[in-house]
Structures are given as structure tokens and as C-alpha cells.
Short mmCIF file of C-alpha atoms and ligand atoms in Angstrom, two decimals:
data_model
loop_
_atom_site.label_atom_id
_atom_site.label_comp_id
_atom_site.label_asym_id
_atom_site.label_seq_id
_atom_site.Cartn_x
_atom_site.Cartn_y
_atom_site.Cartn_z
CA MET A 1 -110.51 -44.57 83.98
CA SER A 2 -112.13 -43.00 80.95
CA THR A 3 -112.92 -45.03 77.89
CA VAL A 4 -110.34 -43.04 75.97
CA ALA A 5 -107.66 -43.82 78.53
CA ILE A 6 -108.48 -47.53 78.42
CA PHE A 7 -108.35 -47.44 74.65
CA VAL A 8 -104.97 -45.71 74.69
CA LEU A 9 -103.64 -48.15 77.27
CA LEU A 10 -104.79 -51.12 75.21
CA ALA A 11 -103.29 -49.63 72.10
CA VAL A 12 -99.96 -49.12 73.86
CA THR A 13 -99.82 -52.60 75.39
CA SER A 14 -100.80 -54.27 72.17
CA CYS A 15 -98.14 -52.23 70.47
CA VAL A 16 -95.55 -53.46 72.94
CA SER A 17 -96.50 -57.12 72.82
CA HIS A 18 -97.02 -57.27 69.07
CA ALA A 19 -94.36 -54.78 68.06
CA HIS A 20 -93.68 -54.96 64.38
CA TYR A 21 -89.95 -54.71 63.85
CA THR A 22 -88.62 -54.13 60.37
CA LYS A 23 -85.14 -52.65 60.76
CA PHE A 24 -82.01 -54.73 61.35
CA PRO A 25 -79.47 -53.55 63.91
CA GLU A 26 -76.25 -51.79 62.96
CA GLY A 27 -73.60 -54.34 61.96
CA PHE A 28 -76.04 -57.17 61.18
CA ILE A 29 -74.80 -58.96 58.05
CA PHE A 30 -76.57 -60.79 55.24
CA GLY A 31 -75.24 -63.58 53.10
CA VAL A 32 -76.13 -66.53 50.97
CA ALA A 33 -74.84 -70.13 51.03
CA THR A 34 -73.97 -73.02 48.75
CA ALA A 35 -71.95 -76.23 49.05
CA ALA A 36 -69.26 -77.57 46.72
CA HIS A 37 -70.86 -80.84 45.72
CA GLN A 38 -74.23 -79.21 45.13
CA ILE A 39 -72.96 -76.64 42.61
CA GLU A 40 -69.44 -77.30 41.26
CA GLY A 41 -69.76 -80.32 38.98
CA ALA A 42 -66.42 -81.12 37.25
CA TRP A 43 -66.46 -84.25 39.36
CA ASN A 44 -63.55 -86.05 37.67
CA VAL A 45 -61.54 -83.33 35.96
CA SER A 46 -58.54 -81.21 36.92
CA GLY A 47 -57.26 -83.69 39.42
CA LYS A 48 -60.32 -84.11 41.63
CA SER A 49 -60.87 -87.58 43.09
CA GLU A 50 -64.13 -89.39 43.75
CA ASN A 51 -66.10 -88.39 46.85
CA VAL A 52 -68.84 -90.31 48.68
CA TRP A 53 -71.61 -88.57 46.70
CA ASP A 54 -69.98 -89.33 43.35
CA HIS A 55 -69.69 -92.90 44.51
CA LEU A 56 -73.27 -93.24 45.75
CA THR A 57 -74.90 -91.57 42.75
CA HIS A 58 -72.81 -93.55 40.25
CA THR A 59 -73.17 -96.95 41.88
CA LYS A 60 -76.80 -96.56 43.03
CA PRO A 61 -78.38 -93.92 40.78
CA TRP A 62 -81.86 -94.99 41.86
CA MET A 63 -81.16 -93.48 45.26
CA VAL A 64 -81.67 -89.98 43.83
CA ALA A 65 -85.33 -89.04 43.28
CA ASP A 66 -84.97 -87.74 39.72
CA GLY A 67 -81.88 -89.76 38.76
CA THR A 68 -79.65 -86.68 38.60
CA ASN A 69 -76.21 -86.37 40.21
CA GLY A 70 -73.51 -83.81 40.90
CA ASP A 71 -71.39 -84.59 37.80
CA ILE A 72 -72.12 -81.17 36.31
CA ALA A 73 -74.59 -79.67 38.81
CA CYS A 74 -74.60 -75.87 38.25
CA ASP A 75 -71.18 -76.12 36.59
CA SER A 76 -69.79 -73.61 39.07
CA TYR A 77 -66.30 -75.02 38.58
CA ASN A 78 -66.40 -73.38 35.15
CA ARG A 79 -68.97 -70.68 35.83
CA TYR A 80 -67.91 -69.23 39.18
CA MET A 81 -67.77 -65.76 37.64
CA GLU A 82 -71.51 -66.06 37.02
CA ASP A 83 -71.94 -67.04 40.67
CA VAL A 84 -70.06 -63.90 41.69
CA GLU A 85 -72.18 -61.77 39.40
CA GLU A 86 -75.34 -63.11 41.02
CA LEU A 87 -73.91 -62.53 44.48
CA THR A 88 -73.11 -58.97 43.49
CA ASN A 89 -76.64 -58.46 42.23
CA LEU A 90 -78.05 -59.75 45.52
CA GLY A 91 -75.89 -57.24 47.37
CA VAL A 92 -74.77 -59.71 50.03
CA ASP A 93 -72.11 -58.92 52.62
CA PHE A 94 -70.76 -62.46 52.57
CA TYR A 95 -70.84 -65.71 50.62
CA ARG A 96 -70.80 -69.00 52.47
CA PHE A 97 -69.45 -71.81 50.27
CA SER A 98 -67.53 -75.01 50.91
CA PHE A 99 -64.24 -76.50 49.82
CA SER A 100 -64.22 -79.86 48.11
CA TRP A 101 -61.72 -81.94 50.07
CA ALA A 102 -61.33 -84.38 47.15
CA ARG A 103 -60.54 -81.47 44.81
CA LEU A 104 -57.81 -80.07 47.06
CA LEU A 105 -56.33 -83.32 48.40
CA PRO A 106 -57.19 -86.21 46.06
CA THR A 107 -55.95 -88.92 48.45
CA GLY A 108 -57.70 -87.21 51.35
CA ARG A 109 -54.28 -86.95 52.99
CA ILE A 110 -51.68 -84.21 52.61
CA ASP A 111 -49.28 -86.36 50.62
CA GLN A 112 -50.80 -85.06 47.37
CA ILE A 113 -51.92 -81.51 46.75
CA ASN A 114 -53.87 -80.79 43.58
CA PRO A 115 -52.60 -77.46 42.15
CA GLU A 116 -55.60 -76.94 39.85
CA GLY A 117 -58.03 -77.40 42.70
CA VAL A 118 -56.01 -75.02 44.87
CA GLN A 119 -56.04 -72.43 42.09
CA TYR A 120 -59.80 -72.73 41.59
CA TYR A 121 -60.57 -71.52 45.12
CA HIS A 122 -57.94 -68.78 44.85
CA ASN A 123 -59.69 -67.54 41.72
CA LEU A 124 -63.06 -67.58 43.42
CA LEU A 125 -61.70 -65.84 46.54
CA ASP A 126 -60.02 -63.16 44.45
CA ALA A 127 -63.19 -62.53 42.46
CA LEU A 128 -65.15 -62.16 45.71
CA ALA A 129 -62.56 -59.78 47.17
CA GLU A 130 -62.85 -57.63 44.07
CA LYS A 131 -66.58 -57.23 44.81
CA ASN A 132 -66.08 -56.75 48.55
CA ILE A 133 -67.93 -59.96 49.37
CA GLU A 134 -66.53 -61.62 52.45
CA PRO A 135 -65.98 -65.40 52.23
CA PHE A 136 -67.36 -67.74 54.93
CA VAL A 137 -65.78 -71.08 54.12
CA THR A 138 -67.08 -74.47 55.24
CA LEU A 139 -64.35 -77.10 55.36
CA PHE A 140 -66.69 -80.05 55.23
CA HIS A 141 -70.12 -80.08 53.63
CA TRP A 142 -70.63 -83.85 53.27
CA ASP A 143 -68.33 -84.74 50.36
CA LEU A 144 -65.70 -86.99 51.95
CA PRO A 145 -63.04 -88.41 49.61
CA GLN A 146 -64.18 -91.97 48.91
CA SER A 147 -60.75 -93.36 49.77
CA LEU A 148 -61.21 -92.16 53.36
CA GLN A 149 -64.72 -93.58 53.43
CA ASP A 150 -63.26 -96.92 52.42
CA LEU A 151 -61.34 -96.80 55.70
CA GLY A 152 -64.57 -96.24 57.61
CA GLY A 153 -64.83 -92.47 57.27
CA PHE A 154 -65.92 -90.80 60.51
CA ALA A 155 -66.43 -94.17 62.18
CA ASN A 156 -62.62 -94.47 62.18
CA PRO A 157 -60.72 -92.43 64.83
CA ILE A 158 -57.94 -91.76 62.28
CA MET A 159 -60.30 -89.14 60.81
CA VAL A 160 -59.39 -86.83 63.68
CA ASP A 161 -55.84 -86.65 62.28
CA TYR A 162 -56.87 -86.53 58.64
CA PHE A 163 -59.37 -83.74 59.20
CA ARG A 164 -56.83 -81.72 61.19
CA ASP A 165 -54.26 -82.13 58.41
CA TYR A 166 -56.81 -81.03 55.79
CA ALA A 167 -57.80 -78.02 57.93
CA ASP A 168 -54.13 -77.19 58.47
CA PHE A 169 -53.56 -77.16 54.73
CA CYS A 170 -56.58 -74.88 54.16
CA PHE A 171 -55.65 -72.41 56.94
CA ARG A 172 -52.07 -72.19 55.64
CA GLU A 173 -52.99 -71.87 51.98
CA TYR A 174 -56.02 -69.56 52.24
CA GLY A 175 -55.95 -68.07 55.73
CA ASP A 176 -54.90 -64.61 54.63
CA LYS A 177 -58.00 -64.42 52.40
CA ILE A 178 -60.54 -66.06 54.71
CA LYS A 179 -61.52 -64.62 58.08
CA SER A 180 -64.55 -66.82 58.78
CA TRP A 181 -64.29 -70.60 58.90
CA ILE A 182 -66.91 -73.27 59.53
CA THR A 183 -65.50 -76.71 60.35
CA PHE A 184 -68.50 -78.98 59.79
CA ASN A 185 -71.86 -78.38 58.19
CA GLU A 186 -74.60 -80.15 60.16
CA PRO A 187 -72.85 -82.87 62.17
CA TYR A 188 -76.19 -84.50 62.98
CA GLU A 189 -76.95 -84.97 59.28
CA ILE A 190 -73.47 -86.39 58.71
CA CYS A 191 -73.64 -88.88 61.56
CA GLU A 192 -77.31 -89.79 61.73
CA ASP A 193 -78.40 -89.51 58.08
CA ALA A 194 -75.24 -90.90 56.49
CA TYR A 195 -73.89 -93.41 59.05
CA GLY A 196 -77.06 -94.26 61.00
CA ASP A 197 -79.41 -94.21 58.01
CA ILE A 198 -79.49 -94.17 54.21
CA LYS A 199 -80.64 -90.55 53.79
CA LYS A 200 -77.19 -89.25 52.88
CA ALA A 201 -74.02 -90.76 51.38
CA PRO A 202 -72.41 -93.15 52.24
CA ALA A 203 -75.81 -94.46 53.42
CA LEU A 204 -74.30 -97.00 55.83
CA ASN A 205 -77.55 -97.66 57.71
CA SER A 206 -75.60 -98.55 60.85
CA HIS A 207 -78.51 -97.35 62.99
CA GLY A 208 -77.82 -96.82 66.66
CA VAL A 209 -74.14 -97.73 66.22
CA GLY A 210 -72.32 -95.99 63.33
CA ASN A 211 -74.09 -92.72 64.08
CA TYR A 212 -72.57 -92.62 67.58
CA LEU A 213 -69.10 -93.71 66.46
CA CYS A 214 -69.24 -90.86 63.98
CA SER A 215 -70.22 -88.17 66.48
CA HIS A 216 -67.36 -89.13 68.76
CA ASN A 217 -64.71 -88.76 66.07
CA LEU A 218 -66.34 -85.78 64.40
CA LEU A 219 -66.47 -83.74 67.60
CA LYS A 220 -62.83 -84.53 68.30
CA ALA A 221 -61.87 -83.60 64.73
CA HIS A 222 -63.76 -80.33 65.07
CA ALA A 223 -62.01 -79.53 68.36
CA GLU A 224 -58.57 -80.31 66.95
CA ALA A 225 -59.16 -78.02 63.96
CA TYR A 226 -60.36 -75.28 66.31
CA HIS A 227 -57.32 -75.52 68.57
CA LEU A 228 -54.98 -75.59 65.61
CA TYR A 229 -56.55 -72.42 64.23
CA ASN A 230 -56.75 -70.77 67.61
CA GLU A 231 -53.15 -71.39 68.58
CA THR A 232 -51.25 -71.41 65.31
CA TYR A 233 -53.20 -69.33 62.81
CA ARG A 234 -55.42 -66.91 64.67
CA PRO A 235 -52.53 -64.82 66.03
CA LYS A 236 -51.42 -64.05 62.45
CA GLN A 237 -54.67 -64.33 60.52
CA ASN A 238 -57.10 -62.85 63.00
CA GLY A 239 -60.18 -64.76 61.89
CA ARG A 240 -62.93 -66.72 63.58
CA ILE A 241 -64.00 -70.32 63.47
CA MET A 242 -67.26 -72.08 64.29
CA ILE A 243 -69.50 -75.05 63.61
CA SER A 244 -72.96 -75.04 61.96
CA ILE A 245 -75.56 -77.22 63.64
CA ASN A 246 -78.93 -77.98 62.04
CA SER A 247 -82.07 -78.05 64.08
CA ILE A 248 -85.34 -79.63 63.38
CA TRP A 249 -87.01 -77.94 66.32
CA TYR A 250 -89.31 -80.18 68.35
CA GLU A 251 -92.44 -78.64 69.86
CA PRO A 252 -94.83 -80.47 72.18
CA ALA A 253 -98.10 -81.11 70.29
CA ASP A 254 -99.90 -79.82 73.41
CA PRO A 255 -97.92 -77.11 75.26
CA ASN A 256 -100.06 -77.71 78.39
CA ASP A 257 -99.13 -81.38 78.63
CA SER A 258 -96.07 -81.49 80.88
CA GLU A 259 -95.07 -84.99 79.77
CA LEU A 260 -94.98 -83.83 76.14
CA VAL A 261 -93.08 -80.69 77.09
CA ALA A 262 -90.44 -82.82 78.83
CA LEU A 263 -90.29 -85.23 75.91
CA ALA A 264 -89.83 -82.42 73.37
CA GLU A 265 -86.90 -81.23 75.48
CA VAL A 266 -85.40 -84.74 75.30
CA ALA A 267 -85.84 -84.72 71.51
CA ASN A 268 -84.15 -81.31 71.24
CA GLN A 269 -81.26 -82.55 73.37
CA PHE A 270 -80.85 -85.55 71.09
CA LYS A 271 -81.11 -83.48 67.93
CA PHE A 272 -79.40 -80.15 68.61
CA GLY A 273 -77.82 -80.90 72.00
CA TRP A 274 -75.96 -83.96 70.68
CA PHE A 275 -73.42 -81.60 69.11
CA ALA A 276 -74.15 -78.30 70.84
CA HIS A 277 -73.93 -79.52 74.45
CA PRO A 278 -70.31 -80.75 74.20
CA ILE A 279 -69.19 -77.45 72.67
CA PHE A 280 -71.44 -74.71 74.09
CA THR A 281 -72.14 -75.65 77.74
CA GLU A 282 -70.06 -75.15 80.90
CA GLU A 283 -70.53 -78.80 81.71
CA GLY A 284 -69.48 -80.20 78.34
CA GLY A 285 -69.93 -83.76 77.09
CA TYR A 286 -73.09 -85.22 75.56
CA PRO A 287 -76.43 -84.24 77.13
CA ALA A 288 -77.05 -86.31 80.28
CA VAL A 289 -80.38 -87.64 79.02
CA MET A 290 -78.69 -88.93 75.88
CA VAL A 291 -75.95 -90.72 77.79
CA GLU A 292 -78.54 -92.27 80.13
CA ASN A 293 -81.04 -93.37 77.50
CA VAL A 294 -78.44 -94.97 75.27
CA ALA A 295 -76.73 -96.67 78.22
CA GLN A 296 -80.01 -98.10 79.42
CA ASN A 297 -81.05 -99.35 75.99
CA SER A 298 -77.60 -100.80 75.39
CA ARG A 299 -77.81 -102.77 78.65
CA SER A 300 -81.17 -104.22 77.74
CA GLU A 301 -79.77 -105.20 74.33
CA GLY A 302 -77.16 -107.25 76.20
CA LEU A 303 -74.21 -105.10 75.17
CA THR A 304 -71.17 -104.84 77.42
CA LYS A 305 -70.74 -101.15 76.78
CA PRO A 306 -73.05 -98.30 75.72
CA ARG A 307 -73.40 -97.68 71.97
CA LEU A 308 -72.68 -94.02 72.74
CA GLU A 309 -69.33 -93.78 74.46
CA GLN A 310 -68.85 -90.93 76.93
CA PHE A 311 -65.97 -88.52 76.51
CA ASP A 312 -63.29 -88.76 79.19
CA ASP A 313 -62.27 -85.66 81.15
CA TYR A 314 -59.50 -84.81 78.72
CA TRP A 315 -61.86 -84.73 75.74
CA ILE A 316 -64.67 -83.00 77.61
CA GLU A 317 -62.27 -80.14 78.30
CA ARG A 318 -60.68 -80.28 74.85
CA ILE A 319 -64.06 -79.96 73.07
CA LYS A 320 -65.67 -77.35 75.35
CA GLY A 321 -65.71 -73.79 74.03
CA THR A 322 -64.36 -74.67 70.59
CA SER A 323 -66.60 -72.39 68.53
CA ASP A 324 -66.44 -68.61 68.43
CA PHE A 325 -70.11 -68.43 67.43
CA LEU A 326 -73.08 -70.75 67.39
CA GLY A 327 -73.85 -71.43 63.73
CA ILE A 328 -77.49 -72.47 63.30
CA ASN A 329 -79.05 -73.98 60.20
CA HIS A 330 -82.80 -74.01 60.47
CA TYR A 331 -85.63 -75.05 58.21
CA THR A 332 -88.50 -76.57 60.12
CA THR A 333 -90.32 -77.73 63.25
CA HIS A 334 -91.86 -81.12 64.04
CA LEU A 335 -94.30 -82.00 66.80
CA VAL A 336 -93.75 -84.47 69.62
CA THR A 337 -97.07 -86.25 70.06
CA GLY A 338 -96.32 -88.89 72.66
CA PRO A 339 -93.88 -91.28 74.31
CA GLY A 340 -93.11 -94.62 72.72
CA LEU A 341 -91.30 -96.28 69.89
CA ASP A 342 -91.90 -94.95 66.40
CA PRO A 343 -93.32 -97.85 64.35
CA ASN A 344 -91.03 -96.86 61.45
CA ALA A 345 -87.87 -96.67 63.55
CA LYS A 346 -85.22 -99.35 63.29
CA SER A 347 -83.85 -101.04 66.37
CA PRO A 348 -81.52 -100.03 67.83
CA SER A 349 -81.57 -96.44 66.65
CA TRP A 350 -81.25 -92.81 67.61
CA TRP A 351 -85.05 -92.62 67.30
CA ASN A 352 -85.65 -95.44 69.71
CA ASP A 353 -83.08 -93.97 72.07
CA ILE A 354 -85.20 -90.81 72.26
CA GLY A 355 -88.41 -92.77 72.73
CA ALA A 356 -90.79 -90.22 71.28
CA ILE A 357 -93.39 -90.26 68.54
CA THR A 358 -93.38 -87.22 66.27
CA SER A 359 -95.62 -85.77 63.63
CA LEU A 360 -95.33 -83.26 60.81
CA GLU A 361 -98.93 -82.10 61.09
CA VAL A 362 -98.04 -78.46 61.57
CA GLY A 363 -97.58 -75.48 59.23
CA GLU A 364 -97.85 -75.19 55.45
CA PRO A 365 -96.21 -77.88 53.31
CA THR A 366 -93.27 -77.22 50.96
CA ALA A 367 -91.84 -79.31 48.10
CA SER A 368 -89.92 -81.43 50.66
CA THR A 369 -91.73 -84.08 52.71
CA TRP A 370 -89.67 -83.35 55.84
CA PHE A 371 -90.33 -79.64 55.68
CA ARG A 372 -93.31 -77.57 56.91
CA VAL A 373 -93.31 -73.82 57.48
CA VAL A 374 -93.38 -72.89 61.19
CA PRO A 375 -91.74 -69.49 61.87
CA THR A 376 -92.82 -69.54 65.56
CA GLY A 377 -90.73 -72.68 66.00
CA PHE A 378 -87.68 -70.76 64.76
CA ALA A 379 -88.24 -68.04 67.38
CA ASN A 380 -88.61 -70.69 70.09
CA LEU A 381 -85.44 -72.43 68.97
CA LEU A 382 -83.49 -69.17 69.19
CA ARG A 383 -84.79 -68.38 72.68
CA TRP A 384 -83.94 -71.94 73.74
CA CYS A 385 -80.39 -71.54 72.40
CA LYS A 386 -80.01 -68.35 74.41
CA SER A 387 -81.06 -70.03 77.64
CA SER A 388 -79.41 -73.43 77.04
CA TYR A 389 -76.03 -72.14 75.91
CA ASN A 390 -75.51 -69.00 77.94
CA ASN A 391 -76.55 -66.44 75.36
CA PRO A 392 -73.96 -67.17 72.68
CA PRO A 393 -73.37 -64.93 69.67
CA ILE A 394 -75.27 -66.60 66.83
CA TYR A 395 -75.03 -66.69 63.06
CA ILE A 396 -77.88 -68.21 61.11
CA THR A 397 -75.76 -70.13 58.61
CA GLU A 398 -78.70 -71.53 56.59
CA ASN A 399 -82.42 -70.89 56.25
CA GLY A 400 -84.49 -71.34 53.12
CA TYR A 401 -87.55 -72.72 51.36
CA SER A 402 -88.18 -75.46 48.77
CA ASP A 403 -90.59 -75.44 45.85
CA ARG A 404 -90.48 -76.90 42.32
CA GLY A 405 -88.68 -73.94 40.78
CA THR A 406 -91.27 -71.26 39.95
CA LEU A 407 -89.93 -67.80 39.11
CA GLU A 408 -92.76 -66.02 40.93
CA ASP A 409 -91.83 -67.53 44.24
CA TYR A 410 -94.14 -65.66 46.61
CA ASP A 411 -94.13 -68.52 49.12
CA ARG A 412 -90.33 -68.38 49.36
CA ILE A 413 -90.47 -64.62 49.91
CA LYS A 414 -93.06 -65.07 52.64
CA TYR A 415 -90.90 -67.75 54.24
CA PHE A 416 -87.87 -65.45 54.30
CA ASN A 417 -89.90 -62.52 55.53
CA ASP A 418 -91.53 -64.45 58.37
CA HIS A 419 -88.24 -66.00 59.49
CA LEU A 420 -86.37 -62.69 59.31
CA SER A 421 -89.19 -61.12 61.28
CA ALA A 422 -88.84 -63.88 63.92
CA ILE A 423 -85.15 -62.97 64.18
CA LEU A 424 -85.98 -59.29 64.71
CA HIS A 425 -88.42 -60.28 67.44
CA VAL A 426 -85.99 -62.38 69.41
CA ILE A 427 -83.25 -59.78 69.04
CA ASN A 428 -85.46 -56.94 70.26
CA ASP A 429 -87.77 -58.66 72.74
CA ASP A 430 -85.59 -61.44 74.11
CA GLY A 431 -82.04 -60.18 73.72
CA VAL A 432 -80.94 -63.12 71.59
CA ARG A 433 -77.62 -62.21 69.98
CA VAL A 434 -78.18 -62.98 66.30
CA LEU A 435 -75.43 -61.23 64.32
CA GLY A 436 -76.04 -62.36 60.77
CA TYR A 437 -78.26 -64.31 58.42
CA THR A 438 -77.49 -66.68 55.55
CA ALA A 439 -80.15 -67.61 53.02
CA TRP A 440 -80.03 -71.07 51.51
CA THR A 441 -79.35 -70.88 48.56
CA LEU A 442 -77.84 -68.83 45.75
CA MET A 443 -79.28 -70.96 42.96
CA ASP A 444 -81.24 -74.19 42.48
CA ASN A 445 -78.74 -76.97 42.96
CA PHE A 446 -78.18 -80.69 43.50
CA GLU A 447 -80.40 -81.25 46.53
CA TRP A 448 -78.73 -84.55 47.55
CA ARG A 449 -81.13 -87.49 47.37
CA ALA A 450 -83.88 -85.19 46.05
CA GLY A 451 -81.69 -84.29 43.05
CA PHE A 452 -83.10 -81.22 41.30
CA SER A 453 -86.71 -82.07 42.19
CA GLU A 454 -86.69 -79.74 45.22
CA ARG A 455 -85.44 -76.24 44.57
CA PHE A 456 -84.24 -73.71 47.14
CA GLY A 457 -82.52 -71.06 44.96
CA PHE A 458 -82.81 -67.31 44.38
CA TYR A 459 -81.87 -68.18 40.81
CA HIS A 460 -83.54 -70.82 38.71
CA VAL A 461 -81.08 -73.12 36.95
CA ASP A 462 -82.06 -74.92 33.74
CA ILE A 463 -80.30 -78.27 34.04
CA THR A 464 -81.46 -79.44 30.60
CA ASP A 465 -79.20 -76.83 29.00
CA PRO A 466 -75.42 -77.46 29.08
CA ALA A 467 -74.87 -73.73 29.62
CA ARG A 468 -76.86 -74.05 32.86
CA PRO A 469 -78.57 -70.68 32.38
CA ARG A 470 -79.56 -68.99 35.62
CA THR A 471 -82.66 -66.80 35.88
CA ALA A 472 -83.42 -64.56 38.84
CA LYS A 473 -86.63 -65.39 40.69
CA LEU A 474 -88.74 -62.70 42.35
CA SER A 475 -87.14 -63.64 45.69
CA ALA A 476 -83.78 -62.42 44.33
CA ASP A 477 -85.31 -58.93 44.06
CA TYR A 478 -86.68 -59.25 47.55
CA TYR A 479 -83.28 -60.18 48.98
CA LYS A 480 -81.58 -57.43 47.03
CA GLN A 481 -83.94 -54.87 48.51
CA LEU A 482 -83.36 -56.31 51.98
CA THR A 483 -79.58 -56.09 51.76
CA ALA A 484 -79.73 -52.58 50.28
CA ASN A 485 -82.00 -51.10 52.98
CA ARG A 486 -81.21 -53.41 55.92
CA GLU A 487 -84.93 -53.65 56.61
CA LEU A 488 -87.78 -55.95 55.66
CA PRO A 489 -89.00 -54.93 52.21
CA GLN A 490 -92.52 -53.49 52.31
CA ASP A 491 -93.08 -53.44 48.55
CA GLU A 492 -96.52 -54.79 47.59
CA ARG A 493 -95.10 -56.59 44.57
CA PHE A 494 -93.50 -59.14 46.89
CA LYS A 495 -96.95 -60.25 48.00
CA LYS A 496 -99.15 -62.66 46.08
CA PRO A 497 -101.45 -60.61 43.83
CA SER A 498 -104.46 -61.81 45.85
CA GLU A 499 -102.92 -60.47 49.07
CA ARG A 500 -101.97 -57.01 47.82
CA ARG A 501 -103.70 -53.99 49.27
CA TYR A 502 -104.08 -52.28 45.89
C1 GBH B 601 -79.34 -78.47 54.66
O1 GBH B 601 -79.76 -79.60 55.34
C2 GBH B 601 -78.03 -78.71 53.97
O2 GBH B 601 -76.96 -78.14 54.68
C3 GBH B 601 -78.00 -78.25 52.54
O3 GBH B 601 -76.91 -78.82 51.90
C4 GBH B 601 -79.31 -78.60 51.89
O4 GBH B 601 -79.32 -78.33 50.53
C5 GBH B 601 -80.38 -77.81 52.57
O5 GBH B 601 -80.39 -78.04 53.93
C6 GBH B 601 -81.80 -78.07 52.08
O6 GBH B 601 -82.21 -79.37 52.38
O7 GBH B 601 -84.62 -88.23 53.66
O8 GBH B 601 -86.56 -86.90 53.14
O9 GBH B 601 -86.04 -87.39 55.44
C7 GBH B 601 -81.01 -79.48 56.00
C8 GBH B 601 -81.39 -80.67 56.81
C9 GBH B 601 -81.86 -82.90 57.00
C10 GBH B 601 -82.83 -81.76 55.19
C11 GBH B 601 -82.23 -84.20 56.40
C12 GBH B 601 -83.23 -83.09 54.55
C13 GBH B 601 -83.70 -85.48 55.19
C14 GBH B 601 -84.60 -85.67 54.06
N1 GBH B 601 -81.71 -81.85 56.05
N2 GBH B 601 -83.33 -84.12 55.53
S1 GBH B 601 -85.50 -87.17 54.08
#
């Protein structure tokens, strides 16, 4: 073979293996997300009752890094027309936002409906319709009415009924305006961070116990809402309904170490599989390794029954297949470095039930301690979802980057670009069915226990000013160009000055 031929061959193969995709497929949709408690404010006006985040931030203000809370937040309750203007500027196809349960149903039950709260979401939906922005509505993004928490919240099986009633109300009231529903945002974060730990409200710290009670009831509540929609509302309203599961993706620190590879798989089953396996597999129920590990640990703790109860056949069948799409929230990847008990883990706990040591020593840091930038992990997660869950249709329902709020947010742009590029790769090279992408988030907002100290927005929000002025960051321009051309923006001005070619 001549030198020229070899050169051509190399060029072609390298082209194939490192293809640089920029264009999104026909029909791929782009959106942006927020959550009620993080943006609305108006925490105690117009009939809204107290939710678990109001309660936590008012009774234990020191639990939020900068002492802020959601009392006013971005004031979206009063300024939703500004939100819509920003969405219009970004050129998004859809807006993912959440309903505040305590604003719609102040008792948490359907015995009291708050007309002002109901009107608020109608106004927002109508304003979106006017701009041709499709709503994707999350029913539950962490802000449980405190009165239901006082009954045990998701640790109490009655929540299955209460959540179904709340969903029923929302489908009936808004179903002709909303074609895309998300039941729960990040069930892991609800159950593990809020019931099993103190990372989220109500911060119960019932490690290894409350977290598993929660998952049991939450999965049933999700399934009941799905069936209700599917049987009663879908025939008339013609929409779709899904769940959004967050992944911290676990990679083995050494991909050639088979023990670490197996352990990372266990960690992914505990993290993502905990909620995905019951819904998205043929087999249904919790992942086998989870059931086994918890049963074994529970026995050695002297318990008479496992801390994680198994679903019976009725519930296995009832929960299976209850999501039209796999909704994935993704931010970061952690490394599994070895077997053993994490010295910081409580006992018993979800962590100890996994039995792995992890590390964050990978990728560039962000403003959040839990968060490093690892786009390759995102691609691996998506391929794993394809193979683990029989190639489901996928929506990325959150993905975004935290800094301290700079307007020239080149690192955020790079994060979006690298993660969008990972999506194009897995679509084109691996046949993963990603249908849409949601950036987190429209504007800097109340980042839970981090308050306003970590900022994820396309728009900067000045929280020292009562008017909450919003200023577009450079990333807003980037996203606008992306949605306009449906391809990765090539403009040099989106690169750091030092990295520009001219
Ligand atoms: C999402 O959660 C949420 O859906 C969204 O509301 C949020 O604003 C966004 O991400 C950005 O964080 O106590 O330091 O260990 C993402 C997953 C999991 C991120 C728990 C923060 C714990 C922080 N979250 N995590 S820490």
C-alpha cells in the first residue's frame, strides 16, 4: 500500500472514530427548567401554605450556606411575564417548571382548592401558549406541604393516595393546556437526601431506614398517578407522562480493575437503578443487588425484616412500564476507588449498603463541592441506560453548571457544549434515543441548602434589589444561537479570549 493510501485510510478511520457532530436531528427539542420553590417566592401570600422548605429555612436558617431562603427568591410569582420574556429570548421549544402543591392545595388534600394559586398557573400557561412555548410540568419538585410532612411525608403510605388526588386535580384543571407531565423530580434526592440525610428538607436523617420507606411509597405514588393519567385523562388529553431520575454516574477509578468495574455497577444500581429498575426493566422491582445487600446488612444488624422491603407481585406489575420516556437529570460523575465502608458514612445507611468508597478526584471543579465536570461520564451513562433499560426514548430533563454568577460565563458555555456534543455522539454512534434537552436553569435561583451562593442560570439575578433585576449572561446568547440553528454554535466569541483562534 502506498504511503498516500495509508494516509488516506488513517484520515478516514480517524474521521469515523472521532467524528465531530454539530447538527441535531430533525425533531430534537430544546428547553430550560426551573422549580417552583427556587423561583416563585410569595411564600405566604395569596393562599399558599407552608411547605417543607419554608419550614426548614425559617426554623433552621443556619442550614442554608448564605442564610437566604425562598421567601422572595426570583419573585416569579409576581414577575412571571419577565420569565416568559427571557424564555422567548432564549428561543426554547419548551419550558419545564413545577407546580407548588402548597399553593394549589393548602391542606395538601383536595378538600381546599386555592383559587389564586390555580389562576397563577393558568396565567403562566396562557402566556407561554401565546409565545408557542410548550409547558413540561413537574408535579413534585421537593416542596411538600408541611402539614403532610407532619404526618410523615413519603414515609407514610397515605402519601400514595394524597399524591394521586393532587395529580388528579392537576390533570383535570390543566390537562387541556399541558401535554407533558413529570411526576417526581429526582426521587433519589427526595428519599436519600431528605429522609436518609440532612441535605434536603425535611432533613430527617433517618439513614438506612426513612430513605427506603420513602422510595416504596414514592414509587407507588408515581405509578398510581401514571395509571390515572393513562386510563382517565390520556384518551381525552393526549399527553405523555414520565419521571425524572438524577444520576451521579459512577466510574471505576481503574477501568482495567474488574473488581472496581463490578463495584461501580453496584453503585449505579443503587443510585440510578433504585428508581429506574422498578419502572424501566422487564423484570421490575428493585435491583437484585440492592435487595440482597440490604437484606444481608439488616440480618447482621439483628433486624427481623430487611430495611428495604421488596414489592409484591401486584406492585411489581403495577409499577413496571409507568413512564412514557426516561427523564434523566445529569450533572456529574464520581469515581469508585475501592470496596469498603466510607469512613464518613453513617450506619446503617444507603452508603454502607453499597459498600464502596468513592472519590471526586476527576474533572474540573465547579462552584459546588459535589460537582466536577466529566462529559465522558455523561456519554457512558447514556449508553448504559440504552443497554440496561432496553433502549428507551430519553429526555434530558436537567443538565447545567454552577459558578458564582459571572456574566462572562465561558466555563458554563463549555460545559453545555461538551455535554451537548456527548449527546450527539451517543445518538449518532451508539443509537441512543435522546429526543430533547433541558438546560438547568433559566436564571440564578434559590439553590436549596447552597442558597444563592451557587449559580446555575442563563440570567444573573440581583437578589439585593427588590426588583430582582435579571441580566443575560453570555451563555444566554450561546443557547439562543443553539435553539435558532439547531446546531452547536461555532462562534469564536463563545470561547475564552485566550482560546480563540483570532
Ligand atoms: C438538581 O439536583 C435539582 O433538580 C435542582 O433543583 C437543582 O437546582 C439542580 O440540580 C442543581 O443542583 O449536600 O453538597 O452533597 C441535582 C442533584 C443532588 C445536587 C444532591 C446537590 C447534594 C449537595 N443534587 N446534591 S451536598
